[in-house]
XYZ file of C-alpha atoms in Angstrom:
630
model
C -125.726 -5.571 257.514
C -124.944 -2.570 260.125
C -122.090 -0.598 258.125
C -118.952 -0.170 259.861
C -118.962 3.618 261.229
C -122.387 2.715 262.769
C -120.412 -0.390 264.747
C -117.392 1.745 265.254
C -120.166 4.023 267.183
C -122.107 1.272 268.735
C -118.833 -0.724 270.030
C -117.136 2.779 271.367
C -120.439 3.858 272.732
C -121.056 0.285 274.612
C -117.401 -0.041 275.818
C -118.183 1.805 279.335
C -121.636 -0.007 279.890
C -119.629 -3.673 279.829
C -117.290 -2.475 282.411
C -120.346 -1.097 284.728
C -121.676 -4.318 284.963
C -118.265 -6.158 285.608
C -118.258 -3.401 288.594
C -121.526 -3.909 289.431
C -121.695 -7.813 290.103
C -118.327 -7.337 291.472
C -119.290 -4.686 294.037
C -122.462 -7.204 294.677
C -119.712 -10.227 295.219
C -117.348 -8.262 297.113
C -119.759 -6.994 299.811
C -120.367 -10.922 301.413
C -117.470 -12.414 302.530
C -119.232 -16.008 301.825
C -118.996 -14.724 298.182
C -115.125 -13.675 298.013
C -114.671 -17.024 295.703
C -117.162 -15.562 293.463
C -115.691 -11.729 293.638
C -112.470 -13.525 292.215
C -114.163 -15.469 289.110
C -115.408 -12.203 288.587
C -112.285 -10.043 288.803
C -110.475 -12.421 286.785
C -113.082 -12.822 283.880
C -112.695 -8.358 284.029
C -109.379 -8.904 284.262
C -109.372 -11.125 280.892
C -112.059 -8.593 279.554
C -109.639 -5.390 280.307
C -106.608 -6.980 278.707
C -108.827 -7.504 275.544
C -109.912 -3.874 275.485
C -106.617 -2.318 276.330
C -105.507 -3.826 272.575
C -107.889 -1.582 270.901
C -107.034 1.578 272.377
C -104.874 4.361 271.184
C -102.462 6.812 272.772
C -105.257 8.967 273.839
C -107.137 5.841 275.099
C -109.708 6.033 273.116
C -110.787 2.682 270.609
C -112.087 4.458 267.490
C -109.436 4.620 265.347
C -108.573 0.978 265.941
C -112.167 0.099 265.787
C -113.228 1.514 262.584
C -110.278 -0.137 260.846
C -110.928 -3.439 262.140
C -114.915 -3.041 261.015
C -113.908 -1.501 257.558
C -111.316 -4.647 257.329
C -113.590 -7.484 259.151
C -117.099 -5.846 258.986
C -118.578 -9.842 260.245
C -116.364 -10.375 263.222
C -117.204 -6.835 264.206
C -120.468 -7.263 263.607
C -120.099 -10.322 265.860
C -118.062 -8.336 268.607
C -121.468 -5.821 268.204
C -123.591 -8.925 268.838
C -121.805 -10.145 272.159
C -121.635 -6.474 273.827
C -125.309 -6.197 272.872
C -126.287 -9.840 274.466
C -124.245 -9.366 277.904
C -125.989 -5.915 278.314
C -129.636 -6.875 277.708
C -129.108 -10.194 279.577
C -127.696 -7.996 283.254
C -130.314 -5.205 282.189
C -133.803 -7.497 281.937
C -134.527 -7.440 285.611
C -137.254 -10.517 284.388
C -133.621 -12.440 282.992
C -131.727 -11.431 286.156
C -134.227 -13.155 288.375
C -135.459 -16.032 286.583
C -131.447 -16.691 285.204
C -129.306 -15.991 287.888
C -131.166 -15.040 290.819
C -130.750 -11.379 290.913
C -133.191 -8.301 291.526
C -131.828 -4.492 290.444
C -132.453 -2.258 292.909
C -131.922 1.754 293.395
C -128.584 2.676 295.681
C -130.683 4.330 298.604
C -128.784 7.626 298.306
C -130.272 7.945 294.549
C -133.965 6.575 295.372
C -137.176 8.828 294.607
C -140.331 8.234 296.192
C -142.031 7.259 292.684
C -138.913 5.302 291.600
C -139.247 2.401 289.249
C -135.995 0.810 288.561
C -137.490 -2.103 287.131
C -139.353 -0.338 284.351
C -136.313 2.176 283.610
C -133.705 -0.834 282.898
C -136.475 -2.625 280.747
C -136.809 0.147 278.706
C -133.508 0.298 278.062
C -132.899 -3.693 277.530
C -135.446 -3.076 274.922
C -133.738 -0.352 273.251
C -130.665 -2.606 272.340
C -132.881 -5.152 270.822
C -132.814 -2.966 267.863
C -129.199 -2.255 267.935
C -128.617 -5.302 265.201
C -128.059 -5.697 261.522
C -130.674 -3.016 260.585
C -128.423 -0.867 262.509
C -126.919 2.252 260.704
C -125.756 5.802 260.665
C -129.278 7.377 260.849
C -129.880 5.976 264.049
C -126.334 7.012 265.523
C -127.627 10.068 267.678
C -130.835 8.615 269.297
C -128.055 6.039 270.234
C -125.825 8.457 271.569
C -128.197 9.811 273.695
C -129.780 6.430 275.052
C -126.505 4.811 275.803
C -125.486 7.836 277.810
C -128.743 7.743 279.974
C -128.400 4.066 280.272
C -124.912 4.524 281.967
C -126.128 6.960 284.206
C -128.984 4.986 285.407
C -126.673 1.981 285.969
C -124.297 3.953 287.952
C -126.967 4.601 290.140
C -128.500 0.791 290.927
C -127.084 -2.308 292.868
C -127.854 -5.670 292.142
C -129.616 -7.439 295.319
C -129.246 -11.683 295.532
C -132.879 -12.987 295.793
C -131.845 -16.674 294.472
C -129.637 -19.631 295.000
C -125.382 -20.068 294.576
C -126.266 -22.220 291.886
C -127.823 -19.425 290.101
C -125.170 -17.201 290.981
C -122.513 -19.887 289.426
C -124.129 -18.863 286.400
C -123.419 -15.419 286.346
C -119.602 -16.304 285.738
C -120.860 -18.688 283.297
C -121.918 -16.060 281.408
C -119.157 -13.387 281.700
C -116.588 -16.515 281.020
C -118.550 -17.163 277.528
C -118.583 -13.516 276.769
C -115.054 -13.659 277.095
C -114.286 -16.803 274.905
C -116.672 -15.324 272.080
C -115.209 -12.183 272.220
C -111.606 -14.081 271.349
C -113.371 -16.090 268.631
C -114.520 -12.682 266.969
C -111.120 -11.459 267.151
C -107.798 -11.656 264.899
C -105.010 -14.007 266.336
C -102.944 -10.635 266.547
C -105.089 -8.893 269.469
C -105.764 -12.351 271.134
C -102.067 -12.478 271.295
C -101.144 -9.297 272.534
C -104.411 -9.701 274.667
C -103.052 -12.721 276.231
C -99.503 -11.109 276.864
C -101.472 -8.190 278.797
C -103.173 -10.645 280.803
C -100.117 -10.718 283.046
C -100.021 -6.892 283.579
C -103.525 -6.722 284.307
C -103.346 -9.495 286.977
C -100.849 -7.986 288.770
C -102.220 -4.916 289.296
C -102.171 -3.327 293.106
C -99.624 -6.291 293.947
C -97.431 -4.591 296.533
C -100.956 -2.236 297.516
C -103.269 -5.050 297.927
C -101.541 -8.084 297.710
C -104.500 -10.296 298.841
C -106.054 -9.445 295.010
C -103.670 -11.479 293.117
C -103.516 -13.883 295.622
C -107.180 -14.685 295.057
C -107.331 -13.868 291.256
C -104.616 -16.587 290.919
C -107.373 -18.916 293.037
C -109.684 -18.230 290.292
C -107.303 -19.118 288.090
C -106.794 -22.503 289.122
C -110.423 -23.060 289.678
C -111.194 -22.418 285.874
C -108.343 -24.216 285.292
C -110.328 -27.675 286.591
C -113.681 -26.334 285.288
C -112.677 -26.169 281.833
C -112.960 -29.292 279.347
C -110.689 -27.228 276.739
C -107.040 -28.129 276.286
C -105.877 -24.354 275.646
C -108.049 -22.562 278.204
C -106.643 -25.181 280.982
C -102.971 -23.826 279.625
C -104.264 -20.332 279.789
C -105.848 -20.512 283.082
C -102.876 -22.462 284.483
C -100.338 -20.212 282.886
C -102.008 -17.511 285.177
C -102.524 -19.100 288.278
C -98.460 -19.724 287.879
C -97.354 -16.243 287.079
C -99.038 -14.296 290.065
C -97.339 -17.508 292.012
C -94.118 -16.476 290.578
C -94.830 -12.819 291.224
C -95.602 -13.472 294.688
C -92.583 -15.241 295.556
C -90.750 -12.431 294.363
C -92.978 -9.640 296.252
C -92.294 -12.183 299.637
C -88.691 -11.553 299.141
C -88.545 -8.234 298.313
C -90.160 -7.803 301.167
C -88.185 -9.717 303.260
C -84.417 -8.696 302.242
C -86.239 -5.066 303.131
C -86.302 -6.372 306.737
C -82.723 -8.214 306.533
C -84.195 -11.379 306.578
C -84.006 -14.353 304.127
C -86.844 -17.013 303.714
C -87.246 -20.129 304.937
C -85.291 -23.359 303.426
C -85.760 -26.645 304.547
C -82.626 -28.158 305.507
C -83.344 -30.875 303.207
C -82.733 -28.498 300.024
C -79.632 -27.744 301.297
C -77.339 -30.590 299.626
C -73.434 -31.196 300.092
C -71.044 -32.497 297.902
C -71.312 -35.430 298.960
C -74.496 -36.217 297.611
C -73.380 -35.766 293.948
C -71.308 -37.176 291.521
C -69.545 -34.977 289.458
C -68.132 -36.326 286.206
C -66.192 -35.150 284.057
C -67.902 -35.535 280.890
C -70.801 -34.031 282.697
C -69.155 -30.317 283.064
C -70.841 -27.468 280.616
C -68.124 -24.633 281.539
C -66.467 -22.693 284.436
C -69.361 -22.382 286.106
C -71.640 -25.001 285.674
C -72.115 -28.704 285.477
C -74.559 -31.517 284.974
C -74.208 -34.185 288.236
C -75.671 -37.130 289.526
C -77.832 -36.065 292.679
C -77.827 -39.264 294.402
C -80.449 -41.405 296.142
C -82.950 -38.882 295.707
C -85.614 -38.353 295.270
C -86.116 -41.788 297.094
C -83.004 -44.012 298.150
C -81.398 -46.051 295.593
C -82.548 -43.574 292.544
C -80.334 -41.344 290.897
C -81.628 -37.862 289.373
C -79.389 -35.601 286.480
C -79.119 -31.817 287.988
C -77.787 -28.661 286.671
C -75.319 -27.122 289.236
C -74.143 -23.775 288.756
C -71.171 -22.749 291.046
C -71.335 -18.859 292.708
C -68.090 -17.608 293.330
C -68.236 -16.378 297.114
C -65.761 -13.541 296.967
C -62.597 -13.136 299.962
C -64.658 -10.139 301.123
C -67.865 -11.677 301.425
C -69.135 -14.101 304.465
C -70.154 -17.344 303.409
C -72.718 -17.586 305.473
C -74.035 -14.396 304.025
C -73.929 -15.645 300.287
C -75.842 -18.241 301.242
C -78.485 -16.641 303.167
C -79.031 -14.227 299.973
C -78.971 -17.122 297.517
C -81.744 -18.674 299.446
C -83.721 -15.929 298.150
C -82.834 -16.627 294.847
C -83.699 -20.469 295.479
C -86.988 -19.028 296.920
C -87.700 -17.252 293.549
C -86.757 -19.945 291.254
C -88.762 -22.879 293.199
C -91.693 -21.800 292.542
C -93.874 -22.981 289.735
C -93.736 -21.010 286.229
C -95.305 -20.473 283.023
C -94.033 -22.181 280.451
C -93.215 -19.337 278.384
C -91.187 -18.248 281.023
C -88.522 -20.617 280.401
C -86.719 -19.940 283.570
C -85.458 -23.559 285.569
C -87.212 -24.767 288.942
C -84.202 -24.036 291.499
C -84.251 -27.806 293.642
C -81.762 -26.601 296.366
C -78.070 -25.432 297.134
C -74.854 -27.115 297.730
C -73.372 -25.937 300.640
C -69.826 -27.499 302.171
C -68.569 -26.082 305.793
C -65.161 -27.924 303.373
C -65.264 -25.369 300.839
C -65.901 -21.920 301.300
C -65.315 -20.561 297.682
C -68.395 -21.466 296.072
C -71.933 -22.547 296.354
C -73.908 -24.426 293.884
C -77.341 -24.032 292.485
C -79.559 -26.906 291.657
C -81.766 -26.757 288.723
C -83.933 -30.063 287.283
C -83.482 -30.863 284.465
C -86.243 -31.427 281.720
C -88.352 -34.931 282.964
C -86.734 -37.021 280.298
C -83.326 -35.869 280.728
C -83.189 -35.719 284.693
C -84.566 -39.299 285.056
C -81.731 -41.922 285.237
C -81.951 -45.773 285.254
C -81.445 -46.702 289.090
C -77.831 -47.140 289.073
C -77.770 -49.060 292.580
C -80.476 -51.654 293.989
C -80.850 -52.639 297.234
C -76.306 -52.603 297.313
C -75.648 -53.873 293.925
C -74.962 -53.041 290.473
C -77.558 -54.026 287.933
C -75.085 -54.599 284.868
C -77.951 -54.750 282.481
C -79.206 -51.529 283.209
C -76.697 -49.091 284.709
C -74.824 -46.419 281.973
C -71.511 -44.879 282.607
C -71.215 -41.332 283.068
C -70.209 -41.239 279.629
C -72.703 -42.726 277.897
C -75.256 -40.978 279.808
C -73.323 -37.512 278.796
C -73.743 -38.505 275.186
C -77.313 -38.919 275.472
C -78.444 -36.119 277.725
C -75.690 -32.833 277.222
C -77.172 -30.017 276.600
C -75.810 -27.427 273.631
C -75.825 -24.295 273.697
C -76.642 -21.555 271.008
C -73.421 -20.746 271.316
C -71.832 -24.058 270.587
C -74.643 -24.234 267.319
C -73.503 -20.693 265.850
C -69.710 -21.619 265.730
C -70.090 -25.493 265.008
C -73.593 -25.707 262.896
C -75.029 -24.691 260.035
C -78.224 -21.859 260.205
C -80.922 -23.290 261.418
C -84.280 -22.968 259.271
C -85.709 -19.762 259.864
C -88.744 -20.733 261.028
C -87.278 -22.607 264.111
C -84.955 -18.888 264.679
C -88.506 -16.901 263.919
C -90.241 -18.781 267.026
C -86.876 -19.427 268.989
C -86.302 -15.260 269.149
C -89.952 -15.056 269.746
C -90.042 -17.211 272.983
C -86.692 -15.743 274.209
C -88.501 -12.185 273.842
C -91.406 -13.346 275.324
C -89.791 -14.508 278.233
C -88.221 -11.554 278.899
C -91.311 -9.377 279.073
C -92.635 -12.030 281.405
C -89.698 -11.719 283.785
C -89.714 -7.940 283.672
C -93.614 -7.864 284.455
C -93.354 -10.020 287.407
C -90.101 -7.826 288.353
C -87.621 -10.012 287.522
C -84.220 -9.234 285.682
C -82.083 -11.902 284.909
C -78.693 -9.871 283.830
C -76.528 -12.125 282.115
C -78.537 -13.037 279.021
C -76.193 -14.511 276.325
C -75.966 -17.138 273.768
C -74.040 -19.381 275.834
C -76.307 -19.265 278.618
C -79.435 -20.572 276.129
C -79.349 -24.396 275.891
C -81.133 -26.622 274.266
C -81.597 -30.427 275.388
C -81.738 -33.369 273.027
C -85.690 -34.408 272.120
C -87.695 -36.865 273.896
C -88.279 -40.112 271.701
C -91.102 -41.624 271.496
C -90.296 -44.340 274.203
C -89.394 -41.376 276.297
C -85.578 -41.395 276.432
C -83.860 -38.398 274.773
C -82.706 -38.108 271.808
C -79.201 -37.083 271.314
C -79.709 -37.163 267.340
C -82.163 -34.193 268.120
C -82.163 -31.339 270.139
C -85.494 -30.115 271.186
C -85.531 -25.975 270.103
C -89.437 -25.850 271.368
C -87.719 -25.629 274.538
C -84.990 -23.566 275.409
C -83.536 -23.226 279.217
C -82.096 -20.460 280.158
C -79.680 -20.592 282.449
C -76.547 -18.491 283.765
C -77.714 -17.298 287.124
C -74.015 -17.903 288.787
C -72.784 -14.658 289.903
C -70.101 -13.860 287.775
C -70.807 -11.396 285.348
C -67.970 -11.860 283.138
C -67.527 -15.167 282.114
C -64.625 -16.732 279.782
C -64.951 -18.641 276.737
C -62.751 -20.554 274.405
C -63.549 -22.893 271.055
C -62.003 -22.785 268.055
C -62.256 -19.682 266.798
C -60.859 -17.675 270.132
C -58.274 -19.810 271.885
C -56.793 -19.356 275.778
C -53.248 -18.567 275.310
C -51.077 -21.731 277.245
C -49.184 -18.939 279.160
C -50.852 -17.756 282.027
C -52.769 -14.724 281.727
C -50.337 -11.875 283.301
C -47.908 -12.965 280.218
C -51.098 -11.402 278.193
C -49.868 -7.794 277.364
C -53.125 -6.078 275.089
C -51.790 -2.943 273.361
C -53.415 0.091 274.522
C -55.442 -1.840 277.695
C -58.263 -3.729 275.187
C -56.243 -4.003 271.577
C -55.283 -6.963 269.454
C -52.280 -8.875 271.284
C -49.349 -9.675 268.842
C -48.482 -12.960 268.258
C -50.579 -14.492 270.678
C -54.099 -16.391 270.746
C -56.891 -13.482 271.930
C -58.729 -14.057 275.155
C -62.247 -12.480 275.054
C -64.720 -11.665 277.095
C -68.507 -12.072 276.598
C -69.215 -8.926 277.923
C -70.446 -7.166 274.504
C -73.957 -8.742 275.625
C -74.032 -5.552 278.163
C -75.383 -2.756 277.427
C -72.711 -0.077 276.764
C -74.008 2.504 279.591
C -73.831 -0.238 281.924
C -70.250 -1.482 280.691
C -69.382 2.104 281.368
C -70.225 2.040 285.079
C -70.934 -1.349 286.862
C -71.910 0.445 289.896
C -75.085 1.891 288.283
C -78.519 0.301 289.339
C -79.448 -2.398 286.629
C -82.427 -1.553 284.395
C -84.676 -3.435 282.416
C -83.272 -2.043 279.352
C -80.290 -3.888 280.164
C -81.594 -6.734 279.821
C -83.696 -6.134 276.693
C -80.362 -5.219 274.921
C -78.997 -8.473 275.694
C -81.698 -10.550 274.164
C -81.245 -7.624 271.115
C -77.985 -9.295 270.712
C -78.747 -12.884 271.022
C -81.501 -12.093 268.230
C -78.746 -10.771 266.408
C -76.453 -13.854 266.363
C -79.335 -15.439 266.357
C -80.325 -14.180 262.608
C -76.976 -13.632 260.917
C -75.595 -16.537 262.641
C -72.875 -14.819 263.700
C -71.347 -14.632 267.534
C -70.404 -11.140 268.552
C -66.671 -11.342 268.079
C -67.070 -12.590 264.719
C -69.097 -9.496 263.263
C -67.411 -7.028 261.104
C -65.077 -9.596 260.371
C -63.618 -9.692 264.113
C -64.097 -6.691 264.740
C -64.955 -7.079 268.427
C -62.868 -10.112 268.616
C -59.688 -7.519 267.652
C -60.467 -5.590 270.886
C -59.929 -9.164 272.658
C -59.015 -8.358 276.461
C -57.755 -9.685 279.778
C -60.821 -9.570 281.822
C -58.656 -8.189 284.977
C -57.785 -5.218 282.697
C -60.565 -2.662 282.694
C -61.914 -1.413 278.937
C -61.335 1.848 277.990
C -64.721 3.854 277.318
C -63.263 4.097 273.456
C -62.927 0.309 273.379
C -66.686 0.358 274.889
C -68.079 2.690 272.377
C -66.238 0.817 269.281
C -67.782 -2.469 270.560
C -71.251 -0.645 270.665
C -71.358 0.579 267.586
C -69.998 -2.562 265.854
C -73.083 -4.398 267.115
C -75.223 -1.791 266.065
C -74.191 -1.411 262.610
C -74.502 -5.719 262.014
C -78.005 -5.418 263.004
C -78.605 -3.236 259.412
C -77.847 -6.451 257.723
C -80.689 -8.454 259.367
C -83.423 -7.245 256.938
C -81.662 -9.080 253.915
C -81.790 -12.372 255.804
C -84.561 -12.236 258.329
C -86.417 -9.721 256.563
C -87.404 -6.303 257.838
C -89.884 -6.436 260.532
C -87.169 -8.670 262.167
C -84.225 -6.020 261.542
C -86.356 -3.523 263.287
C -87.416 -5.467 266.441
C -83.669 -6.698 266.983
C -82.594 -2.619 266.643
C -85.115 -1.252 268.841
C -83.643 -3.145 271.284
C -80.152 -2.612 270.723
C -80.589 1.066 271.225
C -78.263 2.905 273.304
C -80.417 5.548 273.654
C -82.426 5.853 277.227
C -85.988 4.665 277.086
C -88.564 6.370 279.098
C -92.250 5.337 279.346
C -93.767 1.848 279.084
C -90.906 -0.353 278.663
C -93.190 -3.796 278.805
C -95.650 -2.194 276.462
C -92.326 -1.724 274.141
C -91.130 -5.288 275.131
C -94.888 -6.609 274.414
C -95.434 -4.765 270.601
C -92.000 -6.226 269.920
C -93.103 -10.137 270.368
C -96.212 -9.012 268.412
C -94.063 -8.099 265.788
C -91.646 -11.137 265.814
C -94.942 -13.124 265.571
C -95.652 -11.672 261.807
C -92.144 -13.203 261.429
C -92.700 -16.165 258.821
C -90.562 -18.108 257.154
């Protein structure tokens, strides 16, 4: 068996050679425009292959370190990684196997031919050479390696493969980069596949505003692997993919767009009134949003159950401007996601030349929630079948985490371990395709009852695999009462806090859910929103999320104390107290969550500025919450 420093050399040493023949059949691909669809297989599968290495390299970008500890840990699935690298580079370096297998014949760049050149018999010689890198391999044999490998790359650098066969055979040069790829995932720990599989999105969408043409066609690939595979995971994978650079391009086409003062295209059709709802009362979720009845749609006669959430249009705004930049927003949120991203498929907007005030958003609704029996056919009421508003609200309300914390007890910790995974996970996804969402808060995370198994929900049940975030309404301070923080039955202006944000005597505390903010941002509004904004609201959530716990109820109140009018601006004191309160709870997460879970939630409550790679940050720290067992 080769010892591990001999595969820590051999895998380092071979690294650079894999990624000359991606380039190499890509730059073959890329040069015939009746081969694009091929170029794109390709790209992807290097794609795939450069997320994988990118896991085993350190700061300086080298793999060594990582490599030798994985081959001292796992000496037989390095060994296996070994095996693959060798296979792939003697297969694209025989040029006997490149013309009998898939149709290909090296030849020598012109601008490096000789007169007495021999391509042929230099790239056998060197096919031959790695026939020997196997088992036997060891330490002794490290610096004739050193020196071959280094000559090989050289001579590669300097030849072109030429097409001399059929498509057919060229299908099977993805073939064999695809299997490379899969084996390479089966020699590898479930940690790098993971973190490999988060980088995938990254990777994809590199050059997206330079060349966006790239993505376009690598997410063409996508879906074409998608319907190739037989494999239940790698069509989720592939899919997944295809999705994201979807998502990532609707959100480059509007960028792009509000750049020109433009809005995209909405078919009138999207844009509902009022009067093609029913809004019922037991149906309303809070200030802002609502489930309804979107009637006789999608076909007449059938009923479907929406999510509506109402944007404020403010005196000093046009209407008519609101909605022309929430069209963009419905353009964003139409378009098909990844799962994981767990953001809702925008159906329209509810516009009323009546009502000037607000404008809805449409979300659907999981499939077994948002399908309703028929409630009218052909003019009359079926008694047998229709449900009141009522008893459809009992069977289909969402909750949110919110609602659980102050009326529930804990849930297990494995559902919280994979619950604060996902919502972290999401949020790396959003801020790689250059999305922030802003208002991230427990009462903005809902959870649907279950699907039984005749398909109707649940209500016994509520269904934590998926969680749907909402809360894209634009008000950014939003008001909340239950039983612990009651609205005062005087109006507000009979509200008098002591010293602008402090406890008010004798009367029931009105607070606002604005500790989710970061504190820098709570200090000036005005400032552009960062990413790290957003990462320090999921940092709270977690933190509810694992003492079970809403904000105002840490430190025994202690942000609850600092209750406030919302039209009274906080003090920077008030800010700072608030900060720091939220900080010090998340110190008593390692006694119940356990450490690596403390540690995630902290590093992103900090209030210091983070420079550098904030997604690689964002990406370590769902590796981490996946070591999170119960």
């Amino acid at each position: 068996m080769a010892d591990p420093i001999a595969i820590t050399a051999a895998l380092t040493g071979l690294f650079p050679l894999v990624k000359e023949v991606f380039l190499m059949t890509q730059v073959l691909f890329e040069a015939d425009k009746k081969l694009r669809s091929f170029w794109a297989r390709v790209e992807l599968q290097r794609a795939i292959f450069d997320a994988w290495e990118d896991g085993w390299l350190d700061a300086r970008d080298k793999p060594d370190d990582k490599i030798k500890a994985y081959a001292f840990e796992k000496p037989l699935l390095a060994r296996g990684i070994l095996k693959e690298f060798v296979s792939l580079l003697k297969t694209l370096s025989d040029p006997d196997k490149l013309k009998k297998r898939y149709g290909l014949r090296p030849d020598r760049i012109p601008k490096y031919a000789t007169r007495n050149d021999d391509v042929a018999r230099d790239l056998r010689y060197y096919s031959d050479y790695l026939s020997g890198i196997d088992s036997r391999f060891n330490i002794k044999g490290l610096p004739a390696f050193n020196k071959s490998i280094n000559d090989h790359l050289n001579l590669l650098k300097t030849v072109r493969y030429v097409i001399v066969g059929k498509d057919y055979e060229l299908e099977d040069v993805v073939i064999r980069f695809t299997e490379f790829n899969r084996d390479l995932q089966l020699y590898t720990d479930s940690e790098a596949n993971n973190e490999a599989a988060q980088r995938i999105y990254e990777v994809v969408l590199t050059g997206l505003h330079s060349k966006p043409d790239d993505p376009a066609r690598l997410a063409e690939a996508a879906l074409f692997e998608q319907k190739a595979t037989i494999d239940p995971d790698a069509k989720r994978f592939y899919g997944d993919i295809a999705k994201f650079i979807g998502f990532s391009l609707s959100l480059r086409d509007v960028t792009v767009l509000n750049g020109r003062g433009l809005s995209p295209n909405m078919p009138s059709q999207k844009i509902f009134t009022r009067r093609d709802f029913s809004f019922d009362a037991p149906y309303k979720l809070g200030p802002h949003s609502t489930l309804a009845r979107l009637l006789d749609y999608p076909t007449k006669y059938q009923t479907r159950l929406v999510l509506v959430e109402w944007v404020p249009v403010p005196k000093t705004v046009n209407v008519k401007t609101k909605l022309e930049g929430l069209k963009s927003e419905w353009y964003v949120l139409h378009a098909d996601k990844p799962d994981g991203l767990l953001l809702p498929t925008a159906q329209g907007l509810v516009y009323d030349n009546t009502d000037s005030n607000f404008i809805g958003i449409v979300f659907q609704l999981p499939s077994h929630i948002r399908t309703e029996v028929p409630p009218k056919i052909a003019g009359r009421v079926d008694p047998r079948v229709v449900r009141s508003p009522k008893t459809t609200a009992a069977q289909r309300m969402p909750t949110s985490l919110r609602q659980l914390i102050l009326q529930q007890p804990a849930l297990d910790l494995g559902v919280r371990f994979k619950l604060a995974q996902k919502l972290l996970n999401s949020l790396h996804l959003m801020h790689t395709a250059g999305w922030m969402h802003k208002r991230i808060r427990a009462d903005n995370i809902l959870f649907f009852p279950s699907q039984s198994r005749d398909g109707e929900p649940d209500p016994t049940r509520l269904d934590f695999e998926n969680p749907f975030l909402a809360g894209f309404h634009s008000a950014r301070l939003e008001i909340e009462t239950s039983s612990v923080l009651e609205v005062a039955a005087k109006p507000l202006e009979h509200i008098r806090p002591l010293q602008g944000l402090g406890k008010v005597l004798n009367q029931p505390r009105v607070v606002a859910l604005d500790a989710y903010q970061h504190p820098e941002y709570r200090y000036n509004v005005n400032l552009p929103y960062r990413n790290q904004y957003d990462l320090y609201g999921v940092g709270a959530v977690l933190l509810e999320l694992g003492l079970w716990e809403t904000l105002e109820m840490l430190e025994k109140g202690d942000i609850g104390r600092r209750g406030y009018d919302p039209r009274v601006v906080p003090t920077k004191d008030d800010i700072r107290k608030d900060g720091e309160t939220v900080e010090r709870a998340g110190w008593k997460l390692d006694r119940i969550m356990g450490s690596t879970y403390g540690k995630v939630v902290r590093e992103c409550l900090t209030l210091k500025p983070m420079p550098g790679d904030l997604l690689g940050l964002e990406r370590t720290l769902v590796a981490r919450l996946a070591h999170c067992q119960a």
